[in-house]
mmCIF file of C-alpha atoms in Angstrom:
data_model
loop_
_atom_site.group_PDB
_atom_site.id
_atom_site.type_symbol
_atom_site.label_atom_id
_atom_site.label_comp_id
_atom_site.label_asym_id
_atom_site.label_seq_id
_atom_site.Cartn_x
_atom_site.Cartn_y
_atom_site.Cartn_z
ATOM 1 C CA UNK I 1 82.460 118.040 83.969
ATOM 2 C CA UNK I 2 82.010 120.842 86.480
ATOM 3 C CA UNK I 3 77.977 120.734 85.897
ATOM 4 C CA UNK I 4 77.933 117.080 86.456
ATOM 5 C CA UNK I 5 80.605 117.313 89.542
ATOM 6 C CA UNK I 6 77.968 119.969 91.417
ATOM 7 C CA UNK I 7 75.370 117.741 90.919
ATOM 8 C CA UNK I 8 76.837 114.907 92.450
ATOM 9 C CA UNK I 9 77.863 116.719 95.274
ATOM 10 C CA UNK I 10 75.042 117.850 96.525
ATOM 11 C CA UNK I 11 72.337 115.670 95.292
ATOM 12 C CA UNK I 12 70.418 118.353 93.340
ATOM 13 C CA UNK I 13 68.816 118.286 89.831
ATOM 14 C CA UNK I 14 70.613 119.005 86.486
ATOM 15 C CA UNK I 15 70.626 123.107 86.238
ATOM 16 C CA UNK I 16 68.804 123.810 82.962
ATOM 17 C CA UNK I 17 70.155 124.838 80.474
ATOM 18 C CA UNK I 18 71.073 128.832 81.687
ATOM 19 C CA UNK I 19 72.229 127.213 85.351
ATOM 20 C CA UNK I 20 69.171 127.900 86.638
ATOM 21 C CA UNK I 21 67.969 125.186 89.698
ATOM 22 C CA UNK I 22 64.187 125.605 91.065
ATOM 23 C CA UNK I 23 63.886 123.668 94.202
ATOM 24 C CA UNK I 24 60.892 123.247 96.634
ATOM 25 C CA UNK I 25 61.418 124.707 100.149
ATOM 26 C CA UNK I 26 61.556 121.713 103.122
ATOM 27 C CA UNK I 27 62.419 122.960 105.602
ATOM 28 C CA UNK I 28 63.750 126.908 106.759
ATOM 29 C CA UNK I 29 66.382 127.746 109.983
ATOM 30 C CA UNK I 30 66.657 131.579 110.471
ATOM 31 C CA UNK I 31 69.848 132.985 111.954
ATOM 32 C CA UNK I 32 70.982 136.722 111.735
ATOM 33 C CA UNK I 33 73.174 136.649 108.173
ATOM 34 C CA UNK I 34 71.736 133.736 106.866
ATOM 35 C CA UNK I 35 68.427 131.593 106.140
ATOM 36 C CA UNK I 36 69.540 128.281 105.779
ATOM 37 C CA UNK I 37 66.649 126.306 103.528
ATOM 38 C CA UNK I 38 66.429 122.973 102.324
ATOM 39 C CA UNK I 39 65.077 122.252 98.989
ATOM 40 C CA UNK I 40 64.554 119.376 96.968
ATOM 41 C CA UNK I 41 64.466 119.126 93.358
ATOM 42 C CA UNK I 42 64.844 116.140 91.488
ATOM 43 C CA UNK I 43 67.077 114.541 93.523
ATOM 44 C CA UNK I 44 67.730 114.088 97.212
ATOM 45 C CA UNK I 45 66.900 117.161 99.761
ATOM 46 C CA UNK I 46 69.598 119.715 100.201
ATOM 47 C CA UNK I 47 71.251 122.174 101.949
ATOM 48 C CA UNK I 48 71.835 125.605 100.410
ATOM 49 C CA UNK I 49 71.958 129.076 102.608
ATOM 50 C CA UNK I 50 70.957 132.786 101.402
ATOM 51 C CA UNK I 51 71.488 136.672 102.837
ATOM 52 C CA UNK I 52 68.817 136.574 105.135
ATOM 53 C CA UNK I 53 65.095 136.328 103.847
ATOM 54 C CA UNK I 54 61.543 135.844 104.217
ATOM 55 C CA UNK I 55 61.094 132.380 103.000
ATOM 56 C CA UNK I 56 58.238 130.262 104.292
ATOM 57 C CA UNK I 57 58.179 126.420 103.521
ATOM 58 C CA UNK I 58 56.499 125.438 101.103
ATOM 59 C CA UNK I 59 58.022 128.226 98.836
ATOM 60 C CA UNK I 60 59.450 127.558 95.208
ATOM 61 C CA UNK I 61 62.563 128.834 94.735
ATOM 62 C CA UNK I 62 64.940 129.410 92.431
ATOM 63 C CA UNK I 63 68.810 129.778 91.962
ATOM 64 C CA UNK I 64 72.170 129.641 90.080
ATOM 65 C CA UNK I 65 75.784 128.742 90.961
ATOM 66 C CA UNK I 66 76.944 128.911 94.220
ATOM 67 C CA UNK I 67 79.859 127.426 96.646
ATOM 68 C CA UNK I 68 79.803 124.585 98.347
ATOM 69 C CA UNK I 69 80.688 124.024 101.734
ATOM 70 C CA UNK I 70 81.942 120.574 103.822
ATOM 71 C CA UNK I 71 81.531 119.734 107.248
ATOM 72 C CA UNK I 72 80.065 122.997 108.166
ATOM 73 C CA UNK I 73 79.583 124.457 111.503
ATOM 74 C CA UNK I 74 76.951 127.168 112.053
ATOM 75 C CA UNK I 75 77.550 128.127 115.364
ATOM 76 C CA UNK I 76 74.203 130.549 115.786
ATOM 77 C CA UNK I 77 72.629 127.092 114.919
ATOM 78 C CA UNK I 78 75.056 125.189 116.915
ATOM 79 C CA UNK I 79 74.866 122.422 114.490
ATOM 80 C CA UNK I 80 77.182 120.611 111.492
ATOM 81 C CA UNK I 81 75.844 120.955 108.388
ATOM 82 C CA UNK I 82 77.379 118.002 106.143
ATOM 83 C CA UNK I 83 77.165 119.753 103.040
ATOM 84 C CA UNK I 84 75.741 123.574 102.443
ATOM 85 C CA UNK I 85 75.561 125.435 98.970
ATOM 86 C CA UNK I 86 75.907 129.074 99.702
ATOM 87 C CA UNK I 87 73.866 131.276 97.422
ATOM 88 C CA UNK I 88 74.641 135.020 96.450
ATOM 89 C CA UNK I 89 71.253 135.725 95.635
ATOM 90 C CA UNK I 90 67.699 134.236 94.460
ATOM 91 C CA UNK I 91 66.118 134.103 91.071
ATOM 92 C CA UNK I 92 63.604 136.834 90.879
ATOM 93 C CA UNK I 93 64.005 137.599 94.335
ATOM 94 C CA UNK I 94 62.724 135.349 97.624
ATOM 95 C CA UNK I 95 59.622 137.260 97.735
ATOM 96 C CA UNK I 96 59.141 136.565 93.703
ATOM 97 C CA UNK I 97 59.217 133.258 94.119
ATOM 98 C CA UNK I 98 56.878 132.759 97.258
ATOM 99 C CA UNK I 99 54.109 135.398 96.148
ATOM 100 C CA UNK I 100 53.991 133.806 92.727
ATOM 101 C CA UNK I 101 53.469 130.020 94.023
ATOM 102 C CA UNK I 102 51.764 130.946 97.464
ATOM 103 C CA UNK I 103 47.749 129.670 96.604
ATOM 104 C CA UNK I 104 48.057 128.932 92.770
ATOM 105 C CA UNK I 105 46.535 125.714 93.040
ATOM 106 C CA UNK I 106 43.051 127.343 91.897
ATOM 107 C CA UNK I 107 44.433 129.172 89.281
ATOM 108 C CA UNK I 108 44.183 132.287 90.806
ATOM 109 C CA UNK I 109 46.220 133.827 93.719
ATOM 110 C CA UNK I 110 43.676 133.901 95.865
ATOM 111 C CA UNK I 111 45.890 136.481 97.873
ATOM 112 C CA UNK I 112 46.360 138.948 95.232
ATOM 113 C CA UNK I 113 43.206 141.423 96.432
ATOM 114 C CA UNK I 114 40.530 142.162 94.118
ATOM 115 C CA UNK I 115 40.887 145.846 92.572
ATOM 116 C CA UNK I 116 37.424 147.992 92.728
ATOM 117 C CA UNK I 117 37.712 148.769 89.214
ATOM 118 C CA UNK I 118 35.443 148.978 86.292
ATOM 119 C CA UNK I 119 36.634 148.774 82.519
ATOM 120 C CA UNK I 120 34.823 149.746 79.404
ATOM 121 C CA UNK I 121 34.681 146.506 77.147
ATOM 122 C CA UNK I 122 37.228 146.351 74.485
ATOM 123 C CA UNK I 123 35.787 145.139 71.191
ATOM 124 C CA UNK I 124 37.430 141.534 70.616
ATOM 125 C CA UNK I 125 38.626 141.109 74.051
ATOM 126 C CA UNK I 126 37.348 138.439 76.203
ATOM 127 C CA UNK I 127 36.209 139.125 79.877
ATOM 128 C CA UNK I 128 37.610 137.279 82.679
ATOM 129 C CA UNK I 129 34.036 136.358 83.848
ATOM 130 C CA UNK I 130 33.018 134.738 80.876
ATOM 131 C CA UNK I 131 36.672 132.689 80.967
ATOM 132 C CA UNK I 132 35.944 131.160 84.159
ATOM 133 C CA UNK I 133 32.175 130.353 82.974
ATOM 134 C CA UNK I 134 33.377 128.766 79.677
ATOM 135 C CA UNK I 135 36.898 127.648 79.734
ATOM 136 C CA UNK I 136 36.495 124.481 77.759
ATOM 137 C CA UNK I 137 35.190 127.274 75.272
ATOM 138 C CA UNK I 138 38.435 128.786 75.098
ATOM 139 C CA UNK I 139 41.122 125.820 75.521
ATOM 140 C CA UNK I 140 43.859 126.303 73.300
ATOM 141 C CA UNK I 141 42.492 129.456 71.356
ATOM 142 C CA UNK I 142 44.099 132.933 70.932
ATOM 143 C CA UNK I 143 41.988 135.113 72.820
ATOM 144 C CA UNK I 144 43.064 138.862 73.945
ATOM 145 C CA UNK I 145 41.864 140.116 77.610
ATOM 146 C CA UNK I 146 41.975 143.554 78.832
ATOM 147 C CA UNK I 147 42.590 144.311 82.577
ATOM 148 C CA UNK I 148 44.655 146.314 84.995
ATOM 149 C CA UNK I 149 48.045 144.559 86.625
ATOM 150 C CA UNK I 150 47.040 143.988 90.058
ATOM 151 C CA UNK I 151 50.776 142.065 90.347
ATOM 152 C CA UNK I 152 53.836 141.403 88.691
ATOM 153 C CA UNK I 153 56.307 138.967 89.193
ATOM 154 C CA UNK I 154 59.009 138.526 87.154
ATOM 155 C CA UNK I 155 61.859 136.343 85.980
ATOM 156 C CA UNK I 156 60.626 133.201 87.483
ATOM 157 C CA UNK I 157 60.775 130.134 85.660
ATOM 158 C CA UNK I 158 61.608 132.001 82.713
ATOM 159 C CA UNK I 159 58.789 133.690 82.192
ATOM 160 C CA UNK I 160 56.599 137.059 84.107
ATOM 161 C CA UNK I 161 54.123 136.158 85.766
ATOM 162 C CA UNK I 162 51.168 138.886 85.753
ATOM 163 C CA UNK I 163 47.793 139.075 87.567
ATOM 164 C CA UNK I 164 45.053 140.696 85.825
ATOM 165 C CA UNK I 165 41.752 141.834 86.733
ATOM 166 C CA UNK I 166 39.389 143.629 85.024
ATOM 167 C CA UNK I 167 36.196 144.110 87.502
ATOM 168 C CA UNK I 168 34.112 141.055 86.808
ATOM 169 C CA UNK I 169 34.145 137.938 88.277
ATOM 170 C CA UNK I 170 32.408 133.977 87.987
ATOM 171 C CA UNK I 171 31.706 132.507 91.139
ATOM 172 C CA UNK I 172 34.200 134.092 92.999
ATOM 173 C CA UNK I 173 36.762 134.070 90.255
ATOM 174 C CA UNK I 174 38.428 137.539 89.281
ATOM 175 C CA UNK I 175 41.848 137.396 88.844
ATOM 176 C CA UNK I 176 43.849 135.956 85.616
ATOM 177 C CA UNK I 177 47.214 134.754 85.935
ATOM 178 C CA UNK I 178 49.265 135.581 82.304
ATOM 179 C CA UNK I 179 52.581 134.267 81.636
ATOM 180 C CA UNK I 180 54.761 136.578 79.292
ATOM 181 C CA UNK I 181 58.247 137.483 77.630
ATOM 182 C CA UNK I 182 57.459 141.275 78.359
ATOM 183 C CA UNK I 183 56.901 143.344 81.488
ATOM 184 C CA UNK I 184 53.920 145.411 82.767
ATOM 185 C CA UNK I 185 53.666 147.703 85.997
ATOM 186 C CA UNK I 186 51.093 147.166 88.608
ATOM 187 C CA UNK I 187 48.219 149.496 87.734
ATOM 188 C CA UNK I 188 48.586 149.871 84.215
ATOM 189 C CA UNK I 189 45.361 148.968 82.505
ATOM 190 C CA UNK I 190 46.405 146.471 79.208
ATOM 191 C CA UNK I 191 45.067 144.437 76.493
ATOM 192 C CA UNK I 192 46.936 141.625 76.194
ATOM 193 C CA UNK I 193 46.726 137.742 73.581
ATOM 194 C CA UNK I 194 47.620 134.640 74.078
ATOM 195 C CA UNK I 195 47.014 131.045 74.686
ATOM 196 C CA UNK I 196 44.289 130.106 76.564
ATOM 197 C CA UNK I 197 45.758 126.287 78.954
ATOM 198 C CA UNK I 198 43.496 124.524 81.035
ATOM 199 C CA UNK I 199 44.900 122.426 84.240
ATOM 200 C CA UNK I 200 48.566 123.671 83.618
ATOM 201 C CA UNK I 201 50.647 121.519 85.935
ATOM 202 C CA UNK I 202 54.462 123.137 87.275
ATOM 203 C CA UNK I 203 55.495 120.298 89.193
ATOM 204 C CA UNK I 204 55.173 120.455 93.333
ATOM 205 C CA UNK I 205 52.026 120.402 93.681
ATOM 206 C CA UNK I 206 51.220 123.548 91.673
ATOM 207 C CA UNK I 207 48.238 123.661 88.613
ATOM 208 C CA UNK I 208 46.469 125.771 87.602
ATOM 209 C CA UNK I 209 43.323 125.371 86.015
ATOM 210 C CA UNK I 210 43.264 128.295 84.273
ATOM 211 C CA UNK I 211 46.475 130.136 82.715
ATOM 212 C CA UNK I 212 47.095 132.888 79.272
ATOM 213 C CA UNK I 213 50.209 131.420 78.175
ATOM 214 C CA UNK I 214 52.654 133.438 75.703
ATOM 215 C CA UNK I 215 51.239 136.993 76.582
ATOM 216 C CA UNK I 216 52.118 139.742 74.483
ATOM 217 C CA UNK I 217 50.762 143.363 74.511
ATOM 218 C CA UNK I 218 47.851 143.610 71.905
ATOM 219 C CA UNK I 219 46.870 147.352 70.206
ATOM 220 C CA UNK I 220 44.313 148.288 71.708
ATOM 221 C CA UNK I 221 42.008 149.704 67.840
#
């Protein structure tokens, strides 16, 4: 009843199944407490507001609970808002959210910068090079990858989100993005398996079209 009662209200998709909403960014109005953004989801675009952050639009974002607010009048803004959800706080963090989604339409954050690194090859382990040469190769197989973190992101989506590089490169490709359960530091040097997905699509606007799904940390024997 109270699920279905907030959704009404303020035109937003179903929460899943934690109360988690993930909303696309429309439109962003700064004041000195608050950043005021409005997202869409499912349903009609919203109102909801946030502590003050660094959100650009365009960002995916992603939240839970919240009170709403009628008739509002931001007087920094000098405007009536008719409905606004006020947020405590963002899943993962503003900056989580935007640095995760910000250029992942080639499968690789193309602002995540490229470490000057060089890895001995790890018997079994696939390079990134020869993923972006092949990746029909690889669709759908278990393959394990060794590489340094170059970023982490977690908690978004329900999943981390890890960039991994391990010095070589295919036409200007050098950076996997792995989705996992478990959590790595930037500059730690792993060897992790999973899933190899081609074209993975999140909704928005976002695919990539190359993506190690189900990451977990592999021994490295």
């Amino acid at each position: 009843m109270v699920i279905a009662l907030f959704v009404i209200m303020t035109g937003c998709a179903s929460p899943s199944g934690d109360g988690v909403v993930t909303a696309k960014v429309k439109s962003v109005e700064q004041v000195a407490s608050y950043t005021y953004l409005l997202v869409k989801a499912k349903g009609p675009a919203y109102w909801i507001a946030i502590p003050s952050a660094d959100i650009v639009e365009g960002s995916i974002i992603s939240y839970r609970g919240g009170g709403l607010m009628e008739d509002f009048y931001s007087k920094e803004l000098d405007r009536t808002f008719d409905k606004v959800l006020f947020v405590d706080a963002l899943e993962g963090g503003a900056s989580s959210a935007m640095e995760m989604m910000a250029g992942s339409s080639q499968g690789s954050n193309l602002n995540v910068e490229r470490l000057k690194i060089e890895l001995e090859p790890v018997e079994g382990a696939v390079t990134i090079a020869e993923l972006y040469a092949n990746p029909a190769e690889y669709e759908g197989k278990t393959l394990r990858v060794t590489g340094e973190v170059a970023k982490f992101n977690g908690g978004i989506m329900d999943r981390n989100w890890i960039h991994l590089q391990d010095g070589t490169e295919f036409d200007g490709n050098y950076d996997l993005t792995v989705t996992s359960q478990e959590s790595f530091e930037v500059g730690q040097q792993v060897t992790v398996e999973g899933i190899l997905a081609l074209n993975r699509d999140f909704g928005y606007g976002y695919n990539y079209k190359i993506l190690l799904e189900e990451a977990t940390a592999a021994s490295q024997e």
